[in-house]
Amino acid sequence: MSAIHDFKDLKIWQKGMEIAEKCYFLTKLFPKDELYGMVQQIRRAAASIPANIAEGYGRRSTPEYIRFLNIAQGSINELQTHILL
């Protein structure tokens, strides 16, 4: 097992980045009239996942880290809803 030196070493952050990258790629295929609607909402929710994981890790406090993981989970739920629409 390798040591964690910063947030980029976290597997959960890496998975969040994969999701965000895939969402950005896939939304490029959406119709142009969705650029400021669904595309923007999907991208924002997807980017929020790894961003909140990183921010929580950077707080160096377990309660704060958990709080930001919960926010990331909320963004996952939001993203799932947009995908299901």
XYZ file of N, CA and C in Angstrom, residues 10-75:
198
model
N -5.356 9.994 -3.284
C -6.590 9.341 -2.826
C -7.295 8.656 -3.992
N -7.581 7.366 -3.841
C -8.292 6.620 -4.895
C -9.657 7.240 -5.172
N -10.330 7.698 -4.133
C -11.659 8.285 -4.299
C -11.590 9.568 -5.132
N -10.526 10.354 -4.950
C -10.342 11.563 -5.763
C -10.062 11.177 -7.212
N -9.230 10.162 -7.414
C -8.904 9.700 -8.765
C -10.157 9.224 -9.498
N -11.018 8.483 -8.806
C -12.276 8.024 -9.412
C -13.179 9.215 -9.724
N -13.221 10.181 -8.820
C -14.010 11.386 -9.069
C -13.534 12.125 -10.304
N -12.226 12.195 -10.485
C -11.666 12.837 -11.676
C -12.040 12.073 -12.943
N -12.017 10.748 -12.877
C -12.420 9.936 -14.036
C -13.864 10.240 -14.423
N -14.733 10.315 -13.430
C -16.144 10.621 -13.690
C -16.270 11.996 -14.329
N -15.588 12.986 -13.769
C -15.664 14.350 -14.302
C -15.153 14.408 -15.738
N -14.026 13.764 -16.004
C -13.463 13.765 -17.356
C -14.414 13.111 -18.355
N -15.032 12.002 -17.961
C -15.984 11.323 -18.847
C -17.212 12.195 -19.097
N -17.672 12.879 -18.061
C -18.834 13.756 -18.229
C -18.518 14.913 -19.172
N -17.335 15.500 -19.034
C -16.942 16.591 -19.938
C -16.865 16.087 -21.370
N -16.293 14.904 -21.566
C -16.188 14.338 -22.911
C -17.573 14.057 -23.493
N -18.422 13.396 -22.718
C -19.744 13.015 -23.223
C -20.639 14.217 -23.490
N -20.534 15.255 -22.672
C -21.401 16.417 -22.886
C -20.994 17.217 -24.121
N -19.803 16.985 -24.638
C -19.418 17.617 -25.908
C -20.293 17.118 -27.050
N -20.915 15.955 -26.849
C -21.767 15.353 -27.871
C -23.215 15.829 -27.782
N -23.549 16.580 -26.742
C -24.914 17.070 -26.559
C -25.225 18.144 -27.599
N -26.511 18.344 -27.891
C -26.893 19.421 -28.814
C -26.470 20.788 -28.266
N -26.161 21.706 -29.159
C -25.706 23.046 -28.767
C -26.737 23.786 -27.921
N -28.024 23.510 -28.139
C -29.047 24.220 -27.364
C -29.068 23.788 -25.895
N -28.332 22.740 -25.548
C -28.227 22.305 -24.150
C -26.971 22.844 -23.464
N -26.163 23.632 -24.190
C -24.888 24.103 -23.658
C -25.044 24.835 -22.327
N -26.048 25.681 -22.211
C -26.230 26.450 -20.976
C -27.318 25.858 -20.091
N -27.779 24.671 -20.428
C -28.777 23.981 -19.627
C -28.171 22.732 -19.000
N -28.528 21.601 -19.569
C -28.115 20.322 -19.014
C -26.596 20.135 -19.033
N -25.926 20.570 -20.083
C -24.466 20.415 -20.162
C -23.800 21.111 -18.982
N -24.184 22.335 -18.741
C -23.584 23.107 -17.650
C -23.859 22.461 -16.289
N -25.070 21.964 -16.093
C -25.424 21.345 -14.817
C -24.653 20.047 -14.594
N -24.537 19.228 -15.643
C -23.792 17.970 -15.531
C -22.322 18.247 -15.236
N -21.742 19.172 -15.967
C -20.323 19.485 -15.761
C -20.063 20.050 -14.368
N -20.939 20.915 -13.908
C -20.760 21.509 -12.581
C -20.845 20.442 -11.491
N -21.855 19.565 -11.589
C -22.015 18.511 -10.586
C -20.828 17.543 -10.619
N -20.383 17.192 -11.828
C -19.263 16.252 -11.965
C -17.965 16.843 -11.418
N -17.698 18.101 -11.716
C -16.471 18.749 -11.238
C -16.488 18.928 -9.724
N -17.672 19.056 -9.164
C -17.814 19.252 -7.728
C -17.390 18.019 -6.929
N -17.479 16.847 -7.528
C -17.153 15.607 -6.804
C -15.684 15.591 -6.372
N -14.727 15.596 -7.309
C -13.329 15.575 -6.857
C -12.906 16.869 -6.156
N -13.536 17.985 -6.510
C -13.178 19.253 -5.870
C -13.491 19.216 -4.376
N -14.637 18.685 -4.010
C -14.995 18.611 -2.593
C -14.164 17.581 -1.845
N -13.805 16.499 -2.511
C -12.922 15.509 -1.883
C -11.570 16.155 -1.573
N -11.034 16.885 -2.543
C -9.743 17.554 -2.348
C -9.826 18.613 -1.253
N -10.887 19.402 -1.276
C -11.025 20.453 -0.267
C -11.138 19.859 1.130
N -11.934 18.816 1.257
C -12.080 18.174 2.560
C -10.776 17.597 3.077
N -10.031 16.959 2.191
C -8.730 16.408 2.587
C -7.793 17.520 3.049
N -7.842 18.635 2.375
C -6.971 19.757 2.702
C -7.286 20.421 4.029
N -8.456 20.183 4.559
C -8.831 20.794 5.841
C -8.097 20.166 7.019
N -7.561 18.975 6.847
C -6.767 18.291 7.889
C -7.537 18.066 9.191
N -8.830 17.907 9.060
C -9.686 17.652 10.217
C -10.682 16.576 9.808
N -10.759 15.498 10.590
C -11.662 14.404 10.236
C -13.111 14.864 10.106
N -13.652 15.642 11.043
C -15.039 16.092 10.870
C -15.238 16.934 9.604
N -14.270 17.798 9.302
C -14.371 18.614 8.086
C -14.264 17.740 6.843
N -13.366 16.762 6.852
C -13.213 15.848 5.718
C -14.522 15.104 5.473
N -15.125 14.610 6.530
C -16.402 13.897 6.411
C -17.477 14.826 5.861
N -17.489 16.066 6.318
C -18.483 17.032 5.821
C -18.335 17.223 4.309
N -17.113 17.363 3.835
C -16.905 17.556 2.401
C -17.155 16.274 1.608
N -16.914 15.110 2.216
C -17.281 13.857 1.544
C -18.796 13.771 1.384
N -19.529 14.251 2.377
C -20.990 14.278 2.270
C -21.449 15.229 1.171
N -20.770 16.350 1.021
C -21.097 17.278 -0.063
C -20.810 16.618 -1.408
N -19.677 15.903 -1.502
C -19.345 15.181 -2.736
C -20.415 14.139 -3.044
N -20.910 13.456 -2.013
C -21.975 12.471 -2.222
C -23.233 13.147 -2.751
N -23.534 14.319 -2.255
C -24.672 15.075 -2.775
C -24.496 15.403 -4.244
N -23.278 15.745 -4.641
C -23.000 16.031 -6.054
C -23.141 14.774 -6.904
